[in-house]
Amino acid sequence: MEPQGHYVGGEWIAGDGDGTFESVAPATGETLATVRRGTPEDVRRAVAAADNAAAAWRERSYVDRAAHLWDVYHELTDQVAALGETVSRESGKEISEGEADVREAAHMVEWAAGNARHPHGDVVPSEVAAKDAYMRRKPRGVVGCITPWNFPVAIPFWHVAVALVEGNTVVWKPAEQTPLCGETVAELMDDAGIPAGVFNMVQGMGDAGAAIVDDDRIDAVLFTGSAEVGGEIERTVAGDPGKLAACEMGGKNAVVVTEEADLDLAVQSAVLSAFKTTGQRCVSAERLIVHDDVYEEFRRRFVDLAADVTVGRPLDESTFMGPVVDAAQVEKFHRYNDLARSEGASVLVDRADLPADEIPDGADEGFWVGPFVYEIEYDPGHRCLTEEVFGPHVALIRYEGDIERAVEIHDATPYGLAGAVISEDYRQLNYFRDHADLGLAYANLPSIGAEVQLPFGGVKQSGNGRPSAREVIEAVTERTAWTLNNAREIEMAQGLSAAVKTEGKDEDEG
């Protein structure tokens, strides 16, 4: 089979280089496809195509631009099963999550396309009665998008759908772990008749992403991924006046279980937060902060479930957890498990090395791990409690005292993405809402499960922007404050004199 290529200027191209990389199924280790590795020259070609298409695209109406996205929406909704299977095979997510990924993409496209007919801009009252003042938006120009593998269809549309409807053109690099999903997104755009150059996709590794960020013709960068890469993007863009980066990065998220918690809700929320997507969501919970009064019962129930959740093939409907994405993630997971032990953890569940009878038949080459759960005495200096693992690695932390102490422990990480509090006391819920360092906060729910119409992003090292829904509009548009004088004379705000004074007399005197 010929290697998969790039989508640039409305055409599928092989690209400038001869390098390739492979799409590997996490469940089996088999090669799904061989993909062209994009070069910086390929990126420059894509940016040139986007730059050339920008003027004509921005001149179209919102509704006209959105019409293409409605075609994409219908394709996504019609192909949930087929596209969901592609997502599950390539990312390792179990099939209900693969299908949910596609539905989430459809929801984001629906939101962006529907927003084309909603009001845009704001009327702002002037202190001068004869003036009209209002805000207008215009597209930034060319938007570079870099997205992760764990939501390989949904997150690209968080970025791309809004950017396109707002009048920008796009150059996108999918994650190298999920290039077939990247190709699927590009095919949807091509089928929808997006004009040549408006949407461009270059497959590749980190050097392709860096080339997008570094190109002077890129006006904004939308990034979802690790704090390490996002931080580098932020530093690069900071030295380029006029360019903007909106980065949503990782987290060391937690579920707080207070003494007033409904433990049925608490346990279910904790299991979903910790083990859905095999802990490979940026919002997955790796810390469970549990009040001493309910700790013993919570621990017993959570441990029982963690020891029993089904690890299996992504396409098997009985599977709760699939594999992790690749060998590097397996190594990182084991490394942090060892770190927790070295920092004094008492291990409660250790399924890190799954026995042969728990690995699906014929899948010995897959990237299989199971839950690793431990309890540890709280110490803010413990790296296992402050560094993101991105896997089913979960610490139980006992606390005493009021909700204030729980939030103090909760906030003692460099991150601030997502978290949840479980309590039947509304005062505790409100305290967590108001004081936890978070961009996404949940009450009596897991720390996962955001909806597309809400902002998605965090604080501290979790990011500087929210590249989805309404919030991403701020990143991909510029605002102009427009003021119109309806009078024959000029009257200034703040009582500023409008008179032009000369050596003789004021200009406005007869």
PDB file of N, CA and C in Angstrom, residues 291-329:
ATOM      1  N   HIS A 291     -11.998  12.259  52.811  1.00  0.00           N
ATOM      2  CA  HIS A 291     -12.067  12.608  54.238  1.00  0.00           C
ATOM      3  C   HIS A 291     -11.930  11.362  55.107  1.00  0.00           C
ATOM      4  N   ASP A 292     -11.290  11.551  56.241  1.00  0.00           N
ATOM      5  CA  ASP A 292     -11.024  10.450  57.165  1.00  0.00           C
ATOM      6  C   ASP A 292     -12.292   9.716  57.599  1.00  0.00           C
ATOM      7  N   ASP A 293     -13.411  10.441  57.729  1.00  0.00           N
ATOM      8  CA  ASP A 293     -14.645   9.816  58.219  1.00  0.00           C
ATOM      9  C   ASP A 293     -15.190   8.757  57.259  1.00  0.00           C
ATOM     10  N   VAL A 294     -14.924   8.907  55.969  1.00  0.00           N
ATOM     11  CA  VAL A 294     -15.454   7.956  54.982  1.00  0.00           C
ATOM     12  C   VAL A 294     -14.352   7.202  54.251  1.00  0.00           C
ATOM     13  N   TYR A 295     -13.123   7.419  54.663  1.00  0.00           N
ATOM     14  CA  TYR A 295     -11.985   6.891  53.912  1.00  0.00           C
ATOM     15  C   TYR A 295     -11.999   5.365  53.817  1.00  0.00           C
ATOM     16  N   GLU A 296     -12.210   4.687  54.927  1.00  0.00           N
ATOM     17  CA  GLU A 296     -12.090   3.223  54.927  1.00  0.00           C
ATOM     18  C   GLU A 296     -13.114   2.573  53.997  1.00  0.00           C
ATOM     19  N   GLU A 297     -14.369   3.036  54.084  1.00  0.00           N
ATOM     20  CA  GLU A 297     -15.381   2.441  53.220  1.00  0.00           C
ATOM     21  C   GLU A 297     -15.125   2.797  51.760  1.00  0.00           C
ATOM     22  N   PHE A 298     -14.755   4.057  51.491  1.00  0.00           N
ATOM     23  CA  PHE A 298     -14.466   4.441  50.114  1.00  0.00           C
ATOM     24  C   PHE A 298     -13.314   3.609  49.554  1.00  0.00           C
ATOM     25  N   ARG A 299     -12.252   3.477  50.319  1.00  0.00           N
ATOM     26  CA  ARG A 299     -11.089   2.722  49.840  1.00  0.00           C
ATOM     27  C   ARG A 299     -11.485   1.288  49.506  1.00  0.00           C
ATOM     28  N   ARG A 300     -12.240   0.646  50.396  1.00  0.00           N
ATOM     29  CA  ARG A 300     -12.629  -0.749  50.156  1.00  0.00           C
ATOM     30  C   ARG A 300     -13.405  -0.876  48.854  1.00  0.00           C
ATOM     31  N   ARG A 301     -14.378  -0.013  48.655  1.00  0.00           N
ATOM     32  CA  ARG A 301     -15.223  -0.119  47.481  1.00  0.00           C
ATOM     33  C   ARG A 301     -14.469   0.243  46.192  1.00  0.00           C
ATOM     34  N   PHE A 302     -13.645   1.270  46.263  1.00  0.00           N
ATOM     35  CA  PHE A 302     -12.893   1.672  45.077  1.00  0.00           C
ATOM     36  C   PHE A 302     -11.870   0.600  44.691  1.00  0.00           C
ATOM     37  N   VAL A 303     -11.180   0.066  45.671  1.00  0.00           N
ATOM     38  CA  VAL A 303     -10.174  -0.966  45.408  1.00  0.00           C
ATOM     39  C   VAL A 303     -10.816  -2.204  44.801  1.00  0.00           C
ATOM     40  N   ASP A 304     -11.978  -2.585  45.313  1.00  0.00           N
ATOM     41  CA  ASP A 304     -12.661  -3.757  44.758  1.00  0.00           C
ATOM     42  C   ASP A 304     -12.960  -3.570  43.277  1.00  0.00           C
ATOM     43  N   LEU A 305     -13.413  -2.385  42.910  1.00  0.00           N
ATOM     44  CA  LEU A 305     -13.722  -2.138  41.502  1.00  0.00           C
ATOM     45  C   LEU A 305     -12.456  -2.034  40.655  1.00  0.00           C
ATOM     46  N   ALA A 306     -11.438  -1.353  41.181  1.00  0.00           N
ATOM     47  CA  ALA A 306     -10.192  -1.220  40.425  1.00  0.00           C
ATOM     48  C   ALA A 306      -9.560  -2.577  40.149  1.00  0.00           C
ATOM     49  N   ALA A 307      -9.727  -3.505  41.084  1.00  0.00           N
ATOM     50  CA  ALA A 307      -9.166  -4.846  40.911  1.00  0.00           C
ATOM     51  C   ALA A 307      -9.960  -5.679  39.912  1.00  0.00           C
ATOM     52  N   ASP A 308     -11.140  -5.172  39.529  1.00  0.00           N
ATOM     53  CA  ASP A 308     -12.044  -6.016  38.742  1.00  0.00           C
ATOM     54  C   ASP A 308     -12.462  -5.410  37.406  1.00  0.00           C
ATOM     55  N   VAL A 309     -12.131  -4.141  37.127  1.00  0.00           N
ATOM     56  CA  VAL A 309     -12.574  -3.545  35.864  1.00  0.00           C
ATOM     57  C   VAL A 309     -11.978  -4.325  34.697  1.00  0.00           C
ATOM     58  N   THR A 310     -12.755  -4.439  33.638  1.00  0.00           N
ATOM     59  CA  THR A 310     -12.373  -5.256  32.499  1.00  0.00           C
ATOM     60  C   THR A 310     -11.390  -4.514  31.607  1.00  0.00           C
ATOM     61  N   VAL A 311     -10.229  -5.125  31.406  1.00  0.00           N
ATOM     62  CA  VAL A 311      -9.251  -4.641  30.435  1.00  0.00           C
ATOM     63  C   VAL A 311      -9.337  -5.560  29.223  1.00  0.00           C
ATOM     64  N   GLY A 312      -9.535  -4.996  28.026  1.00  0.00           N
ATOM     65  CA  GLY A 312      -9.701  -5.868  26.877  1.00  0.00           C
ATOM     66  C   GLY A 312      -9.604  -5.142  25.558  1.00  0.00           C
ATOM     67  N   ARG A 313      -9.974  -5.837  24.511  1.00  0.00           N
ATOM     68  CA  ARG A 313      -9.897  -5.299  23.155  1.00  0.00           C
ATOM     69  C   ARG A 313     -10.779  -4.061  23.015  1.00  0.00           C
ATOM     70  N   PRO A 314     -10.293  -3.034  22.343  1.00  0.00           N
ATOM     71  CA  PRO A 314     -11.096  -1.816  22.192  1.00  0.00           C
ATOM     72  C   PRO A 314     -12.446  -2.037  21.525  1.00  0.00           C
ATOM     73  N   LEU A 315     -12.546  -2.986  20.597  1.00  0.00           N
ATOM     74  CA  LEU A 315     -13.792  -3.183  19.866  1.00  0.00           C
ATOM     75  C   LEU A 315     -14.750  -4.154  20.547  1.00  0.00           C
ATOM     76  N   ASP A 316     -14.354  -4.674  21.698  1.00  0.00           N
ATOM     77  CA  ASP A 316     -15.211  -5.577  22.458  1.00  0.00           C
ATOM     78  C   ASP A 316     -16.092  -4.733  23.379  1.00  0.00           C
ATOM     79  N   GLU A 317     -17.390  -4.861  23.249  1.00  0.00           N
ATOM     80  CA  GLU A 317     -18.306  -4.019  24.022  1.00  0.00           C
ATOM     81  C   GLU A 317     -18.266  -4.293  25.521  1.00  0.00           C
ATOM     82  N   SER A 318     -17.675  -5.421  25.938  1.00  0.00           N
ATOM     83  CA  SER A 318     -17.558  -5.704  27.373  1.00  0.00           C
ATOM     84  C   SER A 318     -16.339  -5.037  27.997  1.00  0.00           C
ATOM     85  N   THR A 319     -15.501  -4.398  27.186  1.00  0.00           N
ATOM     86  CA  THR A 319     -14.271  -3.773  27.676  1.00  0.00           C
ATOM     87  C   THR A 319     -14.565  -2.459  28.383  1.00  0.00           C
ATOM     88  N   PHE A 320     -13.940  -2.248  29.527  1.00  0.00           N
ATOM     89  CA  PHE A 320     -14.002  -0.956  30.202  1.00  0.00           C
ATOM     90  C   PHE A 320     -12.737  -0.142  29.924  1.00  0.00           C
ATOM     91  N   MET A 321     -11.585  -0.805  29.944  1.00  0.00           N
ATOM     92  CA  MET A 321     -10.309  -0.153  29.663  1.00  0.00           C
ATOM     93  C   MET A 321      -9.617  -0.865  28.514  1.00  0.00           C
ATOM     94  N   GLY A 322      -9.149  -0.100  27.531  1.00  0.00           N
ATOM     95  CA  GLY A 322      -8.309  -0.648  26.480  1.00  0.00           C
ATOM     96  C   GLY A 322      -6.841  -0.502  26.851  1.00  0.00           C
ATOM     97  N   PRO A 323      -5.944  -0.672  25.883  1.00  0.00           N
ATOM     98  CA  PRO A 323      -4.518  -0.502  26.139  1.00  0.00           C
ATOM     99  C   PRO A 323      -4.146   0.970  26.245  1.00  0.00           C
ATOM    100  N   VAL A 324      -2.909   1.240  26.683  1.00  0.00           N
ATOM    101  CA  VAL A 324      -2.374   2.587  26.522  1.00  0.00           C
ATOM    102  C   VAL A 324      -1.889   2.732  25.092  1.00  0.00           C
ATOM    103  N   VAL A 325      -1.494   3.933  24.700  1.00  0.00           N
ATOM    104  CA  VAL A 325      -1.352   4.223  23.285  1.00  0.00           C
ATOM    105  C   VAL A 325      -0.098   3.641  22.642  1.00  0.00           C
ATOM    106  N   ASP A 326       1.017   3.560  23.396  1.00  0.00           N
ATOM    107  CA  ASP A 326       2.243   3.086  22.769  1.00  0.00           C
ATOM    108  C   ASP A 326       3.236   2.626  23.835  1.00  0.00           C
ATOM    109  N   ALA A 327       4.370   2.127  23.373  1.00  0.00           N
ATOM    110  CA  ALA A 327       5.377   1.573  24.284  1.00  0.00           C
ATOM    111  C   ALA A 327       5.946   2.638  25.206  1.00  0.00           C
ATOM    112  N   ALA A 328       6.079   3.860  24.712  1.00  0.00           N
ATOM    113  CA  ALA A 328       6.599   4.934  25.559  1.00  0.00           C
ATOM    114  C   ALA A 328       5.680   5.197  26.739  1.00  0.00           C
ATOM    115  N   GLN A 329       4.370   5.086  26.529  1.00  0.00           N
ATOM    116  CA  GLN A 329       3.441   5.306  27.633  1.00  0.00           C
ATOM    117  C   GLN A 329       3.474   4.156  28.628  1.00  0.00           C
TER     118      GLN A 329
END
